[in-house]
PDB file of C-alpha atoms in Angstrom:
ATOM      1  CA  LEU A   1      -0.195  -0.104  -0.210  1.00 96.00           C
ATOM      2  CA  LEU A   2       1.152   3.266  -1.098  1.00 97.00           C
ATOM      3  CA  PRO A   3       0.177   7.123   0.191  1.00 96.00           C
ATOM      4  CA  ILE A   4      -2.729   8.725  -2.461  1.00 96.00           C
ATOM      5  CA  PRO A   5      -1.283  12.096  -3.090  1.00 93.00           C
ATOM      6  CA  LYS A   6      -3.698  14.727  -1.389  1.00 91.00           C
ATOM      7  CA  MET A   7      -5.469  12.100   0.669  1.00 89.00           C
ATOM      8  CA  ASP A   8      -4.919  11.846   4.089  1.00 88.00           C
ATOM      9  CA  GLU A   9      -6.811   8.666   5.571  1.00 92.00           C
ATOM     10  CA  TRP A  10      -6.613   5.960   2.404  1.00 95.00           C
ATOM     11  CA  GLN A  11      -3.667   4.417   0.888  1.00 97.00           C
ATOM     12  CA  MET A  12      -3.795   2.314  -1.960  1.00 98.00           C
ATOM     13  CA  ALA A  13      -2.342  -0.950  -3.436  1.00 98.00           C
ATOM     14  CA  LYS A  14       0.588  -0.320  -5.773  1.00 98.00           C
ATOM     15  CA  THR A  15      -0.404  -2.863  -8.212  1.00 98.00           C
ATOM     16  CA  GLU A  16      -4.063  -4.697  -9.448  1.00 98.00           C
ATOM     17  CA  VAL A  17      -5.059  -7.279  -7.577  1.00 98.00           C
ATOM     18  CA  SER A  18      -3.039 -10.223  -8.422  1.00 98.00           C
ATOM     19  CA  GLN A  19      -4.533 -13.972  -9.283  1.00 98.00           C
ATOM     20  CA  VAL A  20      -2.669 -15.558  -6.184  1.00 98.00           C
ATOM     21  CA  LEU A  21      -3.781 -12.889  -3.661  1.00 98.00           C
ATOM     22  CA  TYR A  22      -7.665 -13.304  -5.067  1.00 98.00           C
ATOM     23  CA  GLN A  23      -7.410 -17.197  -4.706  1.00 98.00           C
ATOM     24  CA  PHE A  24      -6.201 -16.988  -1.449  1.00 98.00           C
ATOM     25  CA  ILE A  25      -8.615 -14.399   0.047  1.00 98.00           C
ATOM     26  CA  MET A  26     -11.413 -15.953  -2.397  1.00 98.00           C
ATOM     27  CA  GLY A  27     -11.134 -19.335  -2.418  1.00 98.00           C
ATOM     28  CA  GLU A  28     -11.316 -19.597  -6.160  1.00 98.00           C
ATOM     29  CA  ASN A  29     -10.097 -18.117  -9.272  1.00 98.00           C
ATOM     30  CA  PRO A  30     -12.442 -16.475 -11.955  1.00 97.00           C
ATOM     31  CA  SER A  31      -9.687 -15.318 -14.249  1.00 98.00           C
ATOM     32  CA  ARG A  32      -9.251 -16.449 -18.001  1.00 97.00           C
ATOM     33  CA  ASN A  33      -5.780 -15.155 -18.557  1.00 96.00           C
ATOM     34  CA  ILE A  34      -4.450 -17.649 -16.057  1.00 97.00           C
ATOM     35  CA  GLY A  35      -1.252 -16.741 -14.199  1.00 97.00           C
ATOM     36  CA  GLU A  36      -0.434 -16.329 -10.286  1.00 98.00           C
ATOM     37  CA  THR A  37       1.195 -13.101 -10.898  1.00 98.00           C
ATOM     38  CA  ASN A  38      -1.488 -11.871 -13.624  1.00 98.00           C
ATOM     39  CA  PRO A  39      -4.444  -9.187 -12.550  1.00 98.00           C
ATOM     40  CA  VAL A  40      -7.201 -11.031 -11.731  1.00 98.00           C
ATOM     41  CA  ASP A  41      -9.605 -10.825 -14.480  1.00 98.00           C
ATOM     42  CA  SER A  42     -13.357 -12.002 -15.424  1.00 98.00           C
ATOM     43  CA  VAL A  43     -14.339 -10.573 -11.678  1.00 98.00           C
ATOM     44  CA  SER A  44     -17.378  -8.367 -11.400  1.00 97.00           C
ATOM     45  CA  TRP A  45     -17.729  -5.412  -9.503  1.00 97.00           C
ATOM     46  CA  ARG A  46     -19.710  -7.389  -6.914  1.00 96.00           C
ATOM     47  CA  GLU A  47     -17.107 -10.119  -6.573  1.00 98.00           C
ATOM     48  CA  ALA A  48     -14.724  -7.433  -6.049  1.00 98.00           C
ATOM     49  CA  LYS A  49     -16.889  -5.634  -3.376  1.00 97.00           C
ATOM     50  CA  THR A  50     -16.835  -9.323  -1.585  1.00 98.00           C
ATOM     51  CA  PHE A  51     -13.482  -9.183  -1.979  1.00 98.00           C
ATOM     52  CA  CYS A  52     -12.691  -6.184   0.121  1.00 98.00           C
ATOM     53  CA  GLN A  53     -15.282  -6.931   2.363  1.00 98.00           C
ATOM     54  CA  ARG A  54     -13.394 -10.250   3.389  1.00 98.00           C
ATOM     55  CA  LEU A  55      -9.777  -8.144   3.349  1.00 98.00           C
ATOM     56  CA  SER A  56     -11.218  -5.903   5.861  1.00 98.00           C
ATOM     57  CA  TRP A  57     -12.302  -8.642   8.276  1.00 97.00           C
ATOM     58  CA  ILE A  58      -8.484 -10.232   7.575  1.00 97.00           C
ATOM     59  CA  MET A  59      -7.035  -6.432   7.948  1.00 96.00           C
ATOM     60  CA  GLY A  60      -9.009  -5.298  10.626  1.00 97.00           C
ATOM     61  CA  LYS A  61      -9.270  -2.256   8.928  1.00 97.00           C
ATOM     62  CA  PRO A  62     -11.920  -0.897   5.797  1.00 98.00           C
ATOM     63  CA  VAL A  63     -10.824  -1.744   2.557  1.00 98.00           C
ATOM     64  CA  ARG A  64     -12.545  -0.733  -0.339  1.00 98.00           C
ATOM     65  CA  LEU A  65     -12.429  -0.081  -3.990  1.00 98.00           C
ATOM     66  CA  PRO A  66     -10.821   3.592  -5.196  1.00 98.00           C
ATOM     67  CA  ASN A  67     -13.019   6.170  -6.325  1.00 96.00           C
ATOM     68  CA  GLU A  68     -12.411   8.161  -9.554  1.00 96.00           C
ATOM     69  CA  ASN A  69     -10.405  10.821  -7.565  1.00 95.00           C
ATOM     70  CA  GLU A  70      -8.209   8.758  -5.583  1.00 96.00           C
ATOM     71  CA  PHE A  71      -7.382   7.095  -8.766  1.00 97.00           C
ATOM     72  CA  ARG A  72      -6.651  10.007 -10.754  1.00 96.00           C
ATOM     73  CA  GLU A  73      -4.578  11.614  -7.330  1.00 96.00           C
ATOM     74  CA  ALA A  74      -2.597   7.992  -7.800  1.00 96.00           C
ATOM     75  CA  LEU A  75      -1.809   8.325 -11.672  1.00 96.00           C
ATOM     76  CA  GLY A  76      -0.733  11.982 -11.508  1.00 93.00           C
ATOM     77  CA  PRO A  77       0.431  14.158 -14.591  1.00 91.00           C
ATOM     78  CA  LEU A  78       0.786  12.387 -17.660  1.00 90.00           C
ATOM     79  CA  ARG A  79       1.793  15.263 -19.801  1.00 86.00           C
ATOM     80  CA  TYR A  80       5.612  14.122 -20.193  1.00 87.00           C
ATOM     81  CA  LEU A  81       5.473  10.286 -20.090  1.00 87.00           C
ATOM     82  CA  ALA A  82       6.341   7.558 -23.215  1.00 91.00           C
ATOM     83  CA  LEU A  83       2.899   5.740 -21.926  1.00 92.00           C
ATOM     84  CA  GLU A  84       4.727   2.416 -23.669  1.00 93.00           C
ATOM     85  CA  ASP A  85       7.219   2.249 -20.958  1.00 94.00           C
ATOM     86  CA  TYR A  86       4.378   2.137 -18.349  1.00 96.00           C
ATOM     87  CA  THR A  87       1.446   0.387 -19.804  1.00 97.00           C
ATOM     88  CA  TRP A  88       0.143  -2.843 -21.351  1.00 97.00           C
ATOM     89  CA  SER A  89      -1.749  -1.469 -24.556  1.00 97.00           C
ATOM     90  CA  ALA A  90      -2.568  -3.355 -28.188  1.00 97.00           C
ATOM     91  CA  SER A  91       0.940  -2.237 -29.453  1.00 96.00           C
ATOM     92  CA  ASN A  92       2.962  -4.247 -27.262  1.00 97.00           C
ATOM     93  CA  SER A  93       0.475  -6.748 -25.150  1.00 97.00           C
ATOM     94  CA  GLY A  94      -0.550  -9.197 -27.762  1.00 96.00           C
ATOM     95  CA  GLY A  95      -3.743  -8.622 -26.765  1.00 96.00           C
ATOM     96  CA  ASP A  96      -3.724 -10.150 -23.411  1.00 97.00           C
ATOM     97  CA  ALA A  97      -2.848  -9.029 -19.524  1.00 97.00           C
ATOM     98  CA  HIS A  98       0.551  -9.300 -18.196  1.00 98.00           C
ATOM     99  CA  PRO A  99       2.046  -9.884 -15.015  1.00 98.00           C
ATOM    100  CA  VAL A 100       1.156  -7.029 -12.508  1.00 98.00           C
ATOM    101  CA  ALA A 101       4.162  -4.690 -12.140  1.00 98.00           C
ATOM    102  CA  SER A 102       5.858  -5.600 -15.203  1.00 97.00           C
ATOM    103  CA  GLN A 103       5.998  -2.210 -16.674  1.00 97.00           C
ATOM    104  CA  GLY A 104       7.591   0.707 -15.007  1.00 96.00           C
ATOM    105  CA  ALA A 105       5.977   2.305 -12.112  1.00 96.00           C
ATOM    106  CA  PHE A 106       4.046   5.980 -12.513  1.00 94.00           C
ATOM    107  CA  GLY A 107       5.782   9.013 -10.704  1.00 89.00           C
ATOM    108  CA  ASN A 108       4.145   8.102  -7.320  1.00 94.00           C
ATOM    109  CA  GLY A 109       5.112   4.581  -7.209  1.00 96.00           C
ATOM    110  CA  TYR A 110       2.078   2.978  -8.798  1.00 97.00           C
ATOM    111  CA  PHE A 111       1.651   0.154 -11.274  1.00 98.00           C
ATOM    112  CA  ASP A 112      -0.312  -0.808 -14.014  1.00 97.00           C
ATOM    113  CA  LEU A 113      -2.824   2.361 -13.382  1.00 97.00           C
ATOM    114  CA  LEU A 114      -3.288   2.624 -17.520  1.00 97.00           C
ATOM    115  CA  GLY A 115      -3.602  -0.573 -19.586  1.00 97.00           C
ATOM    116  CA  ASN A 116      -3.108  -4.096 -18.469  1.00 98.00           C
ATOM    117  CA  VAL A 117      -6.673  -4.560 -17.216  1.00 98.00           C
ATOM    118  CA  SER A 118      -9.461  -1.868 -16.574  1.00 98.00           C
ATOM    119  CA  GLU A 119     -10.243  -1.253 -12.937  1.00 98.00           C
ATOM    120  CA  TRP A 120     -13.393  -1.118 -11.190  1.00 98.00           C
ATOM    121  CA  LEU A 121     -14.100   1.891  -9.075  1.00 98.00           C
ATOM    122  CA  GLU A 122     -16.056   2.539  -5.865  1.00 95.00           C
ATOM    123  CA  SER A 123     -19.827   3.663  -7.103  1.00 81.00           C
ATOM    124  CA  MET A 124     -21.406   5.197  -4.256  1.00 75.00           C
ATOM    125  CA  ASP A 125     -22.673   7.900  -6.424  1.00 73.00           C
ATOM    126  CA  ARG A 126     -25.042   5.718  -8.255  1.00 70.00           C
ATOM    127  CA  PHE A 127     -28.303   3.484  -7.303  1.00 79.00           C
ATOM    128  CA  GLU A 128     -27.643  -0.490  -6.967  1.00 78.00           C
ATOM    129  CA  ASP A 129     -29.452  -1.129 -10.042  1.00 83.00           C
ATOM    130  CA  GLU A 130     -27.137   1.438 -11.955  1.00 93.00           C
ATOM    131  CA  ASP A 131     -23.846   0.294 -14.217  1.00 95.00           C
ATOM    132  CA  ALA A 132     -20.511   0.776 -12.302  1.00 96.00           C
ATOM    133  CA  LYS A 133     -17.756   2.605 -13.618  1.00 96.00           C
ATOM    134  CA  HIS A 134     -14.211   1.159 -14.212  1.00 97.00           C
ATOM    135  CA  ILE A 135     -11.226   3.209 -15.233  1.00 98.00           C
ATOM    136  CA  GLY A 136      -8.003   3.133 -17.322  1.00 97.00           C
ATOM    137  CA  GLY A 137      -8.262   1.236 -20.447  1.00 97.00           C
ATOM    138  CA  HIS A 138      -6.659  -2.314 -20.743  1.00 98.00           C
ATOM    139  CA  ALA A 139      -4.194  -4.401 -22.728  1.00 97.00           C
ATOM    140  CA  GLN A 140      -6.565  -4.256 -26.115  1.00 98.00           C
ATOM    141  CA  ASP A 141      -7.056  -0.159 -26.272  1.00 98.00           C
ATOM    142  CA  ASN A 142      -4.767   1.820 -27.984  1.00 96.00           C
ATOM    143  CA  LEU A 143      -1.809   3.990 -26.567  1.00 95.00           C
ATOM    144  CA  GLU A 144      -4.375   7.178 -27.446  1.00 94.00           C
ATOM    145  CA  ALA A 145      -7.359   5.619 -25.741  1.00 96.00           C
ATOM    146  CA  ILE A 146      -5.333   4.867 -22.708  1.00 96.00           C
ATOM    147  CA  PHE A 147      -3.461   8.351 -22.847  1.00 94.00           C
ATOM    148  CA  THR A 148      -7.439  10.103 -22.257  1.00 95.00           C
ATOM    149  CA  VAL A 149      -7.963   7.943 -18.923  1.00 97.00           C
ATOM    150  CA  PRO A 150     -11.036   6.190 -20.231  1.00 97.00           C
ATOM    151  CA  VAL A 151     -13.902   5.594 -17.505  1.00 97.00           C
ATOM    152  CA  ARG A 152     -16.397   2.955 -19.030  1.00 97.00           C
ATOM    153  CA  ASN A 153     -19.728   1.752 -17.446  1.00 95.00           C
ATOM    154  CA  SER A 154     -20.751  -1.874 -17.163  1.00 96.00           C
ATOM    155  CA  PRO A 155     -23.307  -3.808 -15.252  1.00 95.00           C
ATOM    156  CA  ARG A 156     -22.058  -4.755 -11.737  1.00 95.00           C
ATOM    157  CA  GLY A 157     -22.664  -8.396 -12.287  1.00 95.00           C
ATOM    158  CA  GLU A 158     -20.791  -8.283 -16.026  1.00 97.00           C
ATOM    159  CA  ARG A 159     -17.588 -10.428 -15.555  1.00 97.00           C
ATOM    160  CA  ASN A 160     -14.762  -9.388 -18.396  1.00 95.00           C
ATOM    161  CA  ARG A 161     -11.346 -10.881 -19.302  1.00 96.00           C
ATOM    162  CA  MET A 162     -10.138  -7.288 -19.334  1.00 98.00           C
ATOM    163  CA  THR A 163     -11.601  -6.087 -16.124  1.00 98.00           C
ATOM    164  CA  GLY A 164      -9.951  -6.560 -12.755  1.00 98.00           C
ATOM    165  CA  PHE A 165      -9.166  -3.804  -9.800  1.00 98.00           C
ATOM    166  CA  ARG A 166      -7.428  -2.640  -7.057  1.00 98.00           C
ATOM    167  CA  ILE A 167      -8.305  -1.889  -3.688  1.00 98.00           C
ATOM    168  CA  VAL A 168      -7.595   1.189  -1.013  1.00 98.00           C
ATOM    169  CA  ALA A 169      -7.157   0.207   2.694  1.00 98.00           C
ATOM    170  CA  GLN A 170      -7.924   3.114   5.964  1.00 96.00           C
ATOM    171  CA  LEU A 171      -5.044   4.132   7.970  1.00 86.00           C
TER     172      LEU A 171
END
């Protein structure tokens, strides 16, 4: 966990949740792109929330999905970055996600905030029957799309092999 710039009470995982961690906490691995150090994929927003709840019990402190503002603060400015050094995109991924932290870290120390797998966000501003947001693009998006830091909406129960998540925990 790393401090989120300008956020005093919460820290964010420096990588996406790996399949080995998800398997340890949940007892199963829904991923279609199998690899212990790959990000968990094919996990719905609801399953990501259940993971956070179980990890909260284990850690003894609140754990949840990041909100969009926390995600953007962790990402920091993109102006002078060569994104291909930090992201897995359509130009270098072969269309599949790769092990977490296998590209360079962004300036604040976080890996894979863009590309690899799109990440579910906390969706407290929406009704339970509305879609949830995910952010950051994935390994099948081109660099130009990833540079815009895409935010997409999907049903909360949808499983997609290009969507995973990371967590934030209260200090």
